Coordinates of C-alpha atoms in Angstrom, one line a residue:
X1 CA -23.5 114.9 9.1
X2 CA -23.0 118.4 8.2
X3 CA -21.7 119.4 4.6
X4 CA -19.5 122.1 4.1
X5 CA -20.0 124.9 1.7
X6 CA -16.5 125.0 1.0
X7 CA -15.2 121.5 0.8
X8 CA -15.4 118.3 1.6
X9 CA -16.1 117.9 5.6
X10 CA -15.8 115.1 8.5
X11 CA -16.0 114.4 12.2
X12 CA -13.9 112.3 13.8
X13 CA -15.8 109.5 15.4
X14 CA -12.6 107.5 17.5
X15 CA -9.2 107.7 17.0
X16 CA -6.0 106.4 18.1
X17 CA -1.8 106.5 17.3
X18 CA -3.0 103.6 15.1
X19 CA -6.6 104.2 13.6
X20 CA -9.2 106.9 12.5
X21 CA -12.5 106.5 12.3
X22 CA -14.5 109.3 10.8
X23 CA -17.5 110.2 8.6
X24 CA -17.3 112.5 6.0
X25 CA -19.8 114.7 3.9
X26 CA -19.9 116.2 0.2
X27 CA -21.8 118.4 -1.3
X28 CA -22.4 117.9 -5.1
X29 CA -19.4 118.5 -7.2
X30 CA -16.8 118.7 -4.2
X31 CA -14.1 116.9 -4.4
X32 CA -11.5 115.8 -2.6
X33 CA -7.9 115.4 -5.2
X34 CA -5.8 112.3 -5.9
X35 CA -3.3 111.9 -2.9
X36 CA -1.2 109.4 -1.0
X37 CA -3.5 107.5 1.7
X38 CA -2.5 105.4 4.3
X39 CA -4.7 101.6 4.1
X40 CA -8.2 102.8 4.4
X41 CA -11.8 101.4 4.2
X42 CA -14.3 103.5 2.7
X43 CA -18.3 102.7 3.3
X44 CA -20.4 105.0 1.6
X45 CA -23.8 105.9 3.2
X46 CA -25.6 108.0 0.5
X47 CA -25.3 109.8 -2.2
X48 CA -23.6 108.5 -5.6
X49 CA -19.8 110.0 -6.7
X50 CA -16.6 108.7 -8.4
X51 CA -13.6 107.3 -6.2
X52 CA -10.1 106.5 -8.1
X53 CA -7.7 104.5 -6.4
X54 CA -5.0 103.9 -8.2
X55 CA -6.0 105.3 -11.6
X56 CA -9.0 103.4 -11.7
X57 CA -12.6 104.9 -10.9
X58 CA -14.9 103.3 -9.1
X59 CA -18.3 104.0 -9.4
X60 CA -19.8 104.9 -5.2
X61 CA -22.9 104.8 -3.6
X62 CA -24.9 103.4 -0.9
X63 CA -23.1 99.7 0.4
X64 CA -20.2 100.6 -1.6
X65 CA -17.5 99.4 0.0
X66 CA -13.5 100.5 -1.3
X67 CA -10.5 99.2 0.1
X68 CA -7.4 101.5 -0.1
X69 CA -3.9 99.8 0.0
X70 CA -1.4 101.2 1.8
X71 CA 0.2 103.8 -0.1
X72 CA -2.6 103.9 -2.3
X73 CA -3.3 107.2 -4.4
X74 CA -6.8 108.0 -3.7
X75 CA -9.4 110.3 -5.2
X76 CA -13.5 111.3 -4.4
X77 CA -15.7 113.4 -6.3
X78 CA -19.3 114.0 -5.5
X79 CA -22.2 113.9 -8.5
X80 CA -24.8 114.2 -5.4
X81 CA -24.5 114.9 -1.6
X82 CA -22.4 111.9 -0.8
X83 CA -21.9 110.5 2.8
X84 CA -19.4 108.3 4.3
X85 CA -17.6 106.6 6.9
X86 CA -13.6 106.0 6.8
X87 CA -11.5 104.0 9.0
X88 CA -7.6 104.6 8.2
X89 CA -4.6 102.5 9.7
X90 CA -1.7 104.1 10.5

């Protein structure tokens, strides 16, 4: 996993005209705004951060699991180096 110095970063581990696979990286306090998201599954790795889906927060870390509707409004923001993967549907 690399994180960025800039942002929020990923790699793209498989993808398809109908699914993404990726994992992505934060540094602490990067984050990534509220937005539209096609149905997703998040599984987070390390790290701890807040996700909002929705308007609810979620509380993230290690095992966490988050399932994103689709449609869904979706938001992640980093209180340590936080690591994920992500699998959206199209």
């Amino acid at each position: 996993m690399v994180y960025g110095e800039n942002g929020p970063s990923h790699e793209v581990l498989h993808q398809t005209d109908r699914v993404k696979v990726l994992v992505g990286a934060m540094r602490a306090g990067q984050r990534i705004p509220v937005h539209p998201e096609g149905e997703s599954v998040y599984y987070f790795l390390e790290g701890s951060g807040q996700m909002t889906v929705d308007g609810e927060r979620f509380a993230v870390g290690p095992g966490a699991i988050v399932v994103i509707p689709a449609g869904g409004k979706r938001g992640l923001e980093a209180e340590t180096e936080l690591a994920f993967l992500a699998t959206r549907v199209a």
